[in-house]
Amino acid sequence: MAPVTELGEEMHALVERLYPLCRSITGDGVRATLEIIGEYVPLRVHEVPTGTQVLDWTVPQEWNIRDAYVADASGRRVVDFAASSLHVLGYSVPVSATMPLSELRDHLYTLPEHPGWVPYRTSYYQPAWGFCLAQETLDALPEGDYEVRIDSTLGDGHLTYAEHVVPGRVAEEVIVSCHVCHPSLANDNLAGIAVATFLARALAERTPYYTYRFVYAPGTIGAITWLARNQERIEEVKHGLVLACAGDTGQLTYKRSRRGDAEIDRVMAHVLRASERPHTVDEFTPYGYDERQYCSPGFDLGVGSLSRTPYAGYPEYHTSADNPDFVSPEAMADTLAVCQEAFAVLDRNRRYVNLSPYGEPQLGRRGLYEALGGRSDTKQAQMAMLWVLSLSDGEHGLLDVAERSGLPFDTVADAADALAAAGLIKA
């Protein structure tokens, strides 16, 4: 992989490239987004027809938009979709009319508390139309008639999502999920998309233990669709992580799975604590991103969520202020590094059985002490061997050893490798 600084800049460039596209839960904006991601990692794209039953939901009609504006009497566009995809209420039905400002106001959305920002609003499942604009723009509009035009289509089509798989040494899977439905919002969730994509590339440079499946899907309905279409093989999913809001400068936040004690929960908490990064570990709540779908009681997958500042936790959330300037290359690189560190632990967190459990085996005659010669942490490595032997009872994993002993996980895992090579323990 490239140096951390370069990776951060490359991820930020991807965010900037994706930012102008008008995404929604369906439509050509999602396809265009996946096409660009496909230049970085190969994707298998799935198209699910409108009307398909997916668990308790139904795939909705597909929405696409070509143009939209509000123009004053002189023809000047005072609100223009071409300037930002946030200017149109998501899933707006077609409109072509002239109306007074007094009537138009019922279809205008602003943020009075942030008069210079444009809000993000949608109406996915109830026919409506509208425009989002800055409060200061609305305040400057004189009374009078305005031309209103939304050139959109809403009809039978498809919901689109994609997968990228990094093969591992075993078929058991770790899913990494990010939502691709939001329009011009950089942190929520283009930063998550960028981190997921570069994480996939990093994992592909080695052969991981687990198979890693990256899911790029619209929020809620996309994750539900993926679950519905993978219900028969869901037992293959052993761990998972939802990536969102991965690029702001706030401290890292991990949200536990519904189980609360899934292996991914323990791994993420350990890695964040051991790294001494400022962080928060939150308990599960059935609200947020798609972790709530993967963790729903019928599936109850061990899937947590990693972000920096959580959703709705920063003023710029779901506004035009969540732009590429709001996300930091350094923050995205840090989020990526944490994911890599966590998955490195997850991949090596095996349970072992001590094959010489009666008394302490003689390590010296097996050359194990000599094998540690020259290491700066020789004493730690020796203690790690003793701890691994002590706790290799088929019940404790290497993360248990690291946490109980207070030794670094990598030191413990290296000790386990040496002991296994000497025939003293077996996974």
Short mmCIF file of C-alpha atoms in Angstrom, two decimals:
data_model
loop_
_atom_site.label_atom_id
_atom_site.label_comp_id
_atom_site.label_asym_id
_atom_site.label_seq_id
_atom_site.Cartn_x
_atom_site.Cartn_y
_atom_site.Cartn_z
CA MET A 1 0.00 0.00 0.00
CA ALA A 2 0.98 3.60 -0.53
CA PRO A 3 2.14 5.75 2.43
CA VAL A 4 -0.61 6.88 4.81
CA THR A 5 -0.51 10.50 3.64
CA GLU A 6 -0.82 9.46 0.00
CA LEU A 7 -3.69 7.08 0.81
CA GLY A 8 -5.56 9.87 2.57
CA GLU A 9 -5.19 12.13 -0.43
CA GLU A 10 -6.35 9.37 -2.80
CA MET A 11 -9.43 8.72 -0.68
CA HIS A 12 -10.19 12.42 -0.57
CA ALA A 13 -9.88 12.60 -4.35
CA LEU A 14 -12.45 9.79 -4.63
CA VAL A 15 -14.80 11.72 -2.34
CA GLU A 16 -14.43 14.82 -4.52
CA ARG A 17 -15.10 12.80 -7.66
CA LEU A 18 -18.27 11.21 -6.29
CA TYR A 19 -19.59 14.35 -4.59
CA PRO A 20 -21.47 15.96 -7.52
CA LEU A 21 -23.50 12.83 -8.38
CA CYS A 22 -27.17 12.76 -7.47
CA ARG A 23 -27.64 9.52 -5.55
CA SER A 24 -30.83 8.14 -4.06
CA ILE A 25 -32.07 4.72 -2.97
CA THR A 26 -32.47 3.81 -6.67
CA GLY A 27 -31.52 5.25 -10.04
CA ASP A 28 -28.72 6.16 -12.34
CA GLY A 29 -26.82 8.11 -9.67
CA VAL A 30 -26.24 4.89 -7.75
CA ARG A 31 -25.14 3.13 -10.93
CA ALA A 32 -22.73 5.94 -11.80
CA THR A 33 -21.32 5.80 -8.27
CA LEU A 34 -20.76 2.05 -8.47
CA GLU A 35 -19.17 2.43 -11.90
CA ILE A 36 -16.56 4.78 -10.44
CA ILE A 37 -15.94 2.52 -7.43
CA GLY A 38 -15.51 -0.32 -9.92
CA GLU A 39 -12.44 1.45 -11.27
CA TYR A 40 -10.81 0.88 -7.88
CA VAL A 41 -12.06 -2.62 -7.04
CA PRO A 42 -13.96 -5.09 -9.24
CA LEU A 43 -17.67 -5.16 -8.39
CA ARG A 44 -20.49 -7.58 -8.96
CA VAL A 45 -23.53 -5.36 -9.54
CA HIS A 46 -27.02 -6.62 -8.72
CA GLU A 47 -30.27 -5.20 -10.12
CA VAL A 48 -33.44 -6.08 -8.17
CA PRO A 49 -36.74 -5.26 -9.95
CA THR A 50 -39.36 -2.88 -8.61
CA GLY A 51 -42.04 -4.78 -6.74
CA THR A 52 -39.72 -7.53 -5.46
CA GLN A 53 -40.67 -8.59 -1.94
CA VAL A 54 -37.66 -8.29 0.38
CA LEU A 55 -38.52 -9.43 3.89
CA ASP A 56 -41.28 -7.06 5.09
CA TRP A 57 -40.46 -4.45 2.42
CA THR A 58 -41.01 -4.08 -1.32
CA VAL A 59 -38.43 -2.72 -3.75
CA PRO A 60 -39.79 0.72 -4.70
CA GLN A 61 -40.10 2.40 -8.05
CA GLU A 62 -36.91 3.77 -9.54
CA TRP A 63 -36.35 7.53 -9.42
CA ASN A 64 -34.25 9.53 -11.82
CA ILE A 65 -33.90 13.25 -12.37
CA ARG A 66 -32.47 15.31 -15.23
CA ASP A 67 -33.10 18.90 -14.17
CA ALA A 68 -34.97 21.02 -11.65
CA TYR A 69 -35.20 24.70 -10.83
CA VAL A 70 -37.21 27.59 -9.47
CA ALA A 71 -36.99 30.65 -11.76
CA ASP A 72 -38.16 34.21 -11.13
CA ALA A 73 -40.07 36.39 -13.58
CA SER A 74 -36.86 37.27 -15.45
CA GLY A 75 -36.03 33.59 -15.97
CA ARG A 76 -33.16 33.63 -13.49
CA ARG A 77 -32.86 30.35 -11.61
CA VAL A 78 -33.01 31.22 -7.94
CA VAL A 79 -32.84 27.53 -6.97
CA ASP A 80 -30.98 25.23 -9.35
CA PHE A 81 -30.48 21.46 -9.20
CA ALA A 82 -27.50 21.87 -11.54
CA ALA A 83 -25.67 23.75 -8.78
CA SER A 84 -26.24 21.01 -6.16
CA SER A 85 -28.23 17.80 -6.04
CA LEU A 86 -29.30 18.76 -2.52
CA HIS A 87 -31.57 21.45 -3.95
CA VAL A 88 -34.31 18.94 -4.80
CA LEU A 89 -36.35 16.92 -2.33
CA GLY A 90 -35.26 13.35 -2.96
CA TYR A 91 -37.79 11.30 -4.96
CA SER A 92 -39.72 14.42 -6.02
CA VAL A 93 -42.47 13.68 -8.53
CA PRO A 94 -42.42 15.66 -11.81
CA VAL A 95 -43.68 19.24 -11.68
CA SER A 96 -44.12 21.92 -14.34
CA ALA A 97 -46.07 24.93 -13.09
CA THR A 98 -46.09 28.64 -12.35
CA MET A 99 -47.22 29.68 -8.89
CA PRO A 100 -46.96 32.57 -6.44
CA LEU A 101 -44.30 32.47 -3.74
CA SER A 102 -47.04 32.17 -1.11
CA GLU A 103 -48.05 28.81 -2.59
CA LEU A 104 -44.48 27.71 -3.34
CA ARG A 105 -43.40 28.18 0.27
CA ASP A 106 -45.22 24.97 1.27
CA HIS A 107 -42.71 23.07 -0.88
CA LEU A 108 -39.54 24.83 0.29
CA TYR A 109 -37.19 23.49 3.00
CA THR A 110 -34.58 25.56 4.81
CA LEU A 111 -32.48 25.58 7.98
CA PRO A 112 -33.27 28.84 9.79
CA GLU A 113 -30.64 28.06 12.44
CA HIS A 114 -27.98 27.85 9.70
CA PRO A 115 -29.21 30.40 7.15
CA GLY A 116 -26.37 29.83 4.67
CA TRP A 117 -26.72 26.03 4.47
CA VAL A 118 -28.96 23.89 2.27
CA PRO A 119 -30.66 20.94 4.03
CA TYR A 120 -30.94 17.36 2.72
CA ARG A 121 -34.52 16.10 2.62
CA THR A 122 -36.25 13.12 0.99
CA SER A 123 -39.73 11.66 0.50
CA TYR A 124 -39.01 8.09 -0.58
CA TYR A 125 -42.30 6.41 0.15
CA GLN A 126 -44.87 9.20 -0.08
CA PRO A 127 -45.43 11.12 -3.36
CA ALA A 128 -44.30 14.71 -2.92
CA TRP A 129 -42.14 17.37 -4.47
CA GLY A 130 -40.05 20.17 -3.13
CA PHE A 131 -36.88 22.22 -3.11
CA CYS A 132 -34.19 22.73 -0.47
CA LEU A 133 -32.43 26.07 -0.26
CA ALA A 134 -30.58 28.38 2.09
CA GLN A 135 -32.76 30.45 4.39
CA GLU A 136 -30.93 33.57 3.26
CA THR A 137 -31.88 32.75 -0.35
CA LEU A 138 -35.53 32.38 0.61
CA ASP A 139 -35.45 35.61 2.61
CA ALA A 140 -34.22 37.48 -0.47
CA LEU A 141 -37.04 36.29 -2.76
CA PRO A 142 -39.65 38.95 -3.53
CA GLU A 143 -43.32 38.09 -3.69
CA GLY A 144 -44.58 37.23 -7.15
CA ASP A 145 -44.91 34.31 -9.53
CA TYR A 146 -42.20 31.70 -10.03
CA GLU A 147 -41.68 29.01 -12.62
CA VAL A 148 -41.30 25.62 -10.99
CA ARG A 149 -39.82 22.71 -12.93
CA ILE A 150 -38.79 19.21 -11.81
CA ASP A 151 -37.87 16.98 -14.73
CA SER A 152 -37.91 13.60 -12.99
CA THR A 153 -39.25 10.12 -13.59
CA LEU A 154 -40.68 7.65 -11.11
CA GLY A 155 -41.54 4.25 -12.51
CA ASP A 156 -40.77 0.55 -12.57
CA GLY A 157 -37.05 -0.13 -12.66
CA HIS A 158 -34.54 -1.59 -10.26
CA LEU A 159 -32.76 -1.19 -6.96
CA THR A 160 -29.01 -1.44 -7.54
CA TYR A 161 -26.34 -2.64 -5.14
CA ALA A 162 -22.88 -4.16 -5.54
CA GLU A 163 -20.46 -6.53 -3.84
CA HIS A 164 -16.71 -6.98 -3.85
CA VAL A 165 -15.22 -10.15 -2.36
CA VAL A 166 -11.66 -10.60 -1.10
CA PRO A 167 -11.15 -14.39 -0.87
CA GLY A 168 -9.71 -15.72 2.37
CA ARG A 169 -8.29 -19.01 3.55
CA VAL A 170 -11.72 -20.01 4.87
CA ALA A 171 -15.21 -19.47 3.47
CA GLU A 172 -16.49 -17.85 6.67
CA GLU A 173 -17.13 -14.17 5.98
CA VAL A 174 -16.66 -10.72 7.38
CA ILE A 175 -19.02 -8.22 5.78
CA VAL A 176 -18.09 -4.56 5.43
CA SER A 177 -21.12 -2.47 4.55
CA CYS A 178 -21.54 1.15 3.50
CA HIS A 179 -24.52 3.06 2.13
CA VAL A 180 -24.43 4.61 -1.34
CA CYS A 181 -27.78 6.43 -1.38
CA HIS A 182 -26.96 9.93 -0.14
CA PRO A 183 -26.41 12.71 -2.71
CA SER A 184 -23.82 15.45 -2.20
CA LEU A 185 -22.82 14.63 1.39
CA ALA A 186 -19.10 14.02 1.84
CA ASN A 187 -18.90 12.57 5.35
CA ASP A 188 -22.27 10.85 5.19
CA ASN A 189 -21.30 8.74 3.41
CA LEU A 190 -18.73 9.27 0.67
CA ALA A 191 -15.94 9.02 3.25
CA GLY A 192 -17.30 5.63 4.32
CA ILE A 193 -17.38 4.48 0.70
CA ALA A 194 -13.78 5.65 0.17
CA VAL A 195 -12.48 3.95 3.32
CA ALA A 196 -14.28 0.71 2.45
CA THR A 197 -12.86 0.75 -1.07
CA PHE A 198 -9.27 1.31 0.02
CA LEU A 199 -9.69 -1.24 2.80
CA ALA A 200 -10.71 -3.80 0.17
CA ARG A 201 -7.59 -2.97 -1.83
CA ALA A 202 -5.39 -3.34 1.24
CA LEU A 203 -6.86 -6.73 2.15
CA ALA A 204 -6.34 -7.96 -1.40
CA GLU A 205 -2.59 -7.43 -1.01
CA ARG A 206 -2.44 -10.36 1.38
CA THR A 207 -4.45 -13.54 1.79
CA PRO A 208 -6.62 -12.92 4.85
CA TYR A 209 -7.91 -15.71 7.04
CA TYR A 210 -11.56 -14.78 6.56
CA THR A 211 -13.28 -14.01 3.29
CA TYR A 212 -14.20 -10.31 3.23
CA ARG A 213 -17.40 -9.27 1.47
CA PHE A 214 -17.88 -5.56 0.81
CA VAL A 215 -21.50 -4.49 0.35
CA TYR A 216 -22.23 -1.16 -1.35
CA ALA A 217 -26.00 -0.67 -1.01
CA PRO A 218 -28.62 2.03 -0.46
CA GLY A 219 -29.38 2.59 3.21
CA THR A 220 -32.10 0.52 4.88
CA ILE A 221 -33.86 -0.86 1.77
CA GLY A 222 -30.53 -1.89 0.24
CA ALA A 223 -29.31 -3.74 3.32
CA ILE A 224 -32.72 -5.37 3.71
CA THR A 225 -32.59 -6.45 0.07
CA TRP A 226 -29.11 -7.92 0.54
CA LEU A 227 -30.25 -9.83 3.63
CA ALA A 228 -33.35 -11.14 1.86
CA ARG A 229 -31.28 -12.38 -1.08
CA ASN A 230 -28.64 -13.99 1.16
CA GLN A 231 -30.89 -15.46 3.83
CA GLU A 232 -29.98 -19.07 3.03
CA ARG A 233 -26.24 -18.49 3.41
CA ILE A 234 -26.31 -15.99 6.26
CA GLU A 235 -24.67 -18.47 8.64
CA GLU A 236 -21.44 -17.92 6.69
CA VAL A 237 -21.28 -14.34 8.02
CA LYS A 238 -19.31 -14.49 11.26
CA HIS A 239 -18.41 -10.84 11.76
CA GLY A 240 -19.22 -7.47 10.22
CA LEU A 241 -18.66 -3.74 10.27
CA VAL A 242 -20.73 -0.84 8.96
CA LEU A 243 -18.65 2.17 7.87
CA ALA A 244 -20.21 5.63 7.98
CA CYS A 245 -19.18 9.22 8.72
CA ALA A 246 -15.57 8.12 8.40
CA GLY A 247 -13.87 11.37 7.41
CA ASP A 248 -14.54 14.19 9.87
CA THR A 249 -11.92 15.29 12.36
CA GLY A 250 -13.79 14.06 15.43
CA GLN A 251 -12.55 11.13 17.50
CA LEU A 252 -13.39 7.58 16.49
CA THR A 253 -16.66 6.06 17.68
CA TYR A 254 -17.46 2.36 17.68
CA LYS A 255 -21.04 1.19 18.20
CA ARG A 256 -21.38 -2.35 19.47
CA SER A 257 -23.50 -5.01 17.84
CA ARG A 258 -26.88 -5.92 19.30
CA ARG A 259 -25.21 -8.86 21.04
CA GLY A 260 -22.82 -6.47 22.76
CA ASP A 261 -20.15 -9.12 23.19
CA ALA A 262 -19.61 -10.29 19.60
CA GLU A 263 -16.01 -10.91 18.64
CA ILE A 264 -15.94 -7.78 16.48
CA ASP A 265 -17.07 -5.77 19.52
CA ARG A 266 -14.19 -7.09 21.61
CA VAL A 267 -11.66 -6.67 18.81
CA MET A 268 -12.63 -3.07 18.05
CA ALA A 269 -12.63 -2.09 21.73
CA HIS A 270 -9.22 -3.73 22.21
CA VAL A 271 -7.65 -2.11 19.15
CA LEU A 272 -8.94 1.35 19.98
CA ARG A 273 -7.81 1.07 23.59
CA ALA A 274 -4.40 -0.40 22.75
CA SER A 275 -3.74 2.26 20.10
CA GLU A 276 -4.37 5.01 22.68
CA ARG A 277 -6.39 6.92 20.11
CA PRO A 278 -9.09 9.19 21.56
CA HIS A 279 -12.29 7.21 21.06
CA THR A 280 -15.73 6.28 22.33
CA VAL A 281 -17.35 2.86 22.47
CA ASP A 282 -21.15 3.12 22.45
CA GLU A 283 -23.72 0.50 23.24
CA PHE A 284 -26.09 -0.73 20.54
CA THR A 285 -29.31 1.12 19.80
CA PRO A 286 -31.84 0.08 17.13
CA TYR A 287 -31.39 3.38 15.31
CA GLY A 288 -28.61 4.63 13.08
CA TYR A 289 -27.21 2.97 9.98
CA ASP A 290 -27.53 -0.53 8.58
CA GLU A 291 -26.08 -2.26 11.62
CA ARG A 292 -29.67 -2.29 12.85
CA GLN A 293 -30.69 -4.42 9.84
CA TYR A 294 -27.82 -6.90 10.19
CA CYS A 295 -28.42 -7.08 13.94
CA SER A 296 -32.21 -7.49 13.71
CA PRO A 297 -33.30 -10.40 15.97
CA GLY A 298 -33.91 -12.89 13.17
CA PHE A 299 -30.36 -12.50 11.86
CA ASP A 300 -28.58 -11.30 15.02
CA LEU A 301 -25.26 -10.97 13.22
CA GLY A 302 -22.16 -9.78 15.03
CA VAL A 303 -22.03 -6.47 13.14
CA GLY A 304 -20.90 -3.22 14.71
CA SER A 305 -20.52 0.27 13.29
CA LEU A 306 -17.42 2.44 13.04
CA SER A 307 -17.58 6.18 12.48
CA ARG A 308 -15.86 9.27 13.68
CA THR A 309 -18.49 11.75 14.90
CA PRO A 310 -21.71 9.68 14.85
CA TYR A 311 -24.73 10.54 12.68
CA ALA A 312 -26.53 13.73 13.71
CA GLY A 313 -23.66 14.47 16.09
CA TYR A 314 -22.27 17.40 14.12
CA PRO A 315 -24.12 20.51 12.85
CA GLU A 316 -23.09 19.89 9.23
CA TYR A 317 -24.91 16.52 9.18
CA HIS A 318 -27.40 16.29 6.27
CA THR A 319 -26.59 19.77 5.01
CA SER A 320 -24.58 21.39 2.23
CA ALA A 321 -21.87 22.09 4.81
CA ASP A 322 -21.01 18.37 4.67
CA ASN A 323 -18.86 18.99 1.61
CA PRO A 324 -15.38 17.77 0.61
CA ASP A 325 -13.77 20.52 2.69
CA PHE A 326 -15.45 19.07 5.78
CA VAL A 327 -13.67 15.72 5.49
CA SER A 328 -9.97 15.30 6.12
CA PRO A 329 -7.50 13.05 4.27
CA GLU A 330 -5.74 12.46 7.59
CA ALA A 331 -8.99 11.43 9.31
CA MET A 332 -9.90 9.00 6.53
CA ALA A 333 -6.40 7.52 6.64
CA ASP A 334 -6.75 7.08 10.40
CA THR A 335 -10.13 5.35 10.02
CA LEU A 336 -8.62 3.07 7.39
CA ALA A 337 -5.68 2.24 9.68
CA VAL A 338 -8.00 1.30 12.54
CA CYS A 339 -9.96 -1.02 10.26
CA GLN A 340 -6.74 -2.69 9.10
CA GLU A 341 -5.52 -3.09 12.68
CA ALA A 342 -8.85 -4.55 13.79
CA PHE A 343 -9.09 -7.02 10.94
CA ALA A 344 -5.49 -8.09 11.50
CA VAL A 345 -6.47 -9.02 15.07
CA LEU A 346 -9.71 -10.66 13.94
CA ASP A 347 -7.86 -12.76 11.39
CA ARG A 348 -5.32 -14.05 13.94
CA ASN A 349 -7.65 -14.52 16.91
CA ARG A 350 -7.66 -18.31 16.97
CA ARG A 351 -8.39 -20.70 19.82
CA TYR A 352 -5.71 -23.31 20.50
CA VAL A 353 -5.39 -26.53 22.46
CA ASN A 354 -2.20 -27.22 24.43
CA LEU A 355 -0.83 -30.56 23.22
CA SER A 356 1.51 -30.82 26.21
CA PRO A 357 -0.77 -29.68 29.02
CA TYR A 358 0.76 -31.61 31.94
CA GLY A 359 3.32 -29.29 33.38
CA GLU A 360 5.25 -26.66 31.49
CA PRO A 361 6.87 -28.04 28.33
CA GLN A 362 10.60 -27.51 27.91
CA LEU A 363 10.84 -24.62 25.50
CA GLY A 364 14.64 -24.41 25.41
CA ARG A 365 15.28 -27.81 23.90
CA ARG A 366 12.80 -26.99 21.14
CA GLY A 367 14.81 -23.92 20.22
CA LEU A 368 11.95 -21.56 21.04
CA TYR A 369 13.99 -19.25 23.25
CA GLU A 370 16.72 -19.04 20.63
CA ALA A 371 14.09 -18.24 18.02
CA LEU A 372 13.36 -15.08 19.99
CA GLY A 373 16.97 -13.97 20.13
CA GLY A 374 17.60 -10.41 19.02
CA ARG A 375 14.04 -9.24 19.52
CA SER A 376 13.65 -5.99 21.39
CA ASP A 377 10.73 -7.57 23.26
CA THR A 378 12.36 -10.93 24.04
CA LYS A 379 11.12 -11.00 27.64
CA GLN A 380 7.61 -10.09 26.54
CA ALA A 381 7.72 -12.79 23.87
CA GLN A 382 8.80 -15.39 26.41
CA MET A 383 5.96 -14.40 28.73
CA ALA A 384 3.56 -14.53 25.78
CA MET A 385 4.54 -18.15 25.12
CA LEU A 386 3.82 -19.07 28.72
CA TRP A 387 0.47 -17.28 28.69
CA VAL A 388 -0.54 -18.92 25.39
CA LEU A 389 0.35 -22.37 26.77
CA SER A 390 -1.59 -21.63 29.95
CA LEU A 391 -4.77 -20.51 28.22
CA SER A 392 -4.75 -22.85 25.22
CA ASP A 393 -7.65 -24.93 26.49
CA GLY A 394 -9.94 -24.62 23.47
CA GLU A 395 -12.02 -22.03 25.32
CA HIS A 396 -9.82 -18.96 25.19
CA GLY A 397 -8.76 -17.10 22.05
CA LEU A 398 -5.58 -15.12 21.58
CA LEU A 399 -7.46 -11.90 22.30
CA ASP A 400 -8.36 -13.37 25.70
CA VAL A 401 -4.67 -14.06 26.25
CA ALA A 402 -3.66 -10.52 25.28
CA GLU A 403 -6.28 -8.91 27.48
CA ARG A 404 -5.61 -11.12 30.51
CA SER A 405 -1.83 -10.86 30.25
CA GLY A 406 -1.68 -7.22 29.26
CA LEU A 407 0.68 -8.12 26.43
CA PRO A 408 0.40 -6.71 22.89
CA PHE A 409 -1.83 -8.86 20.68
CA ASP A 410 0.80 -9.17 17.94
CA THR A 411 3.33 -10.48 20.47
CA VAL A 412 0.81 -13.07 21.67
CA ALA A 413 -0.08 -14.10 18.12
CA ASP A 414 3.62 -14.42 17.17
CA ALA A 415 4.15 -16.62 20.22
CA ALA A 416 1.23 -18.81 19.19
CA ASP A 417 2.70 -19.18 15.71
CA ALA A 418 6.02 -20.30 17.16
CA LEU A 419 4.39 -22.76 19.56
CA ALA A 420 2.22 -24.20 16.80
CA ALA A 421 5.26 -24.64 14.56
CA ALA A 422 6.95 -26.53 17.39
CA GLY A 423 3.96 -28.84 17.72
CA LEU A 424 3.01 -27.68 21.22
CA ILE A 425 -0.41 -26.22 20.42
CA LYS A 426 -3.02 -26.88 17.76
CA ALA A 427 -5.82 -24.67 16.50
#
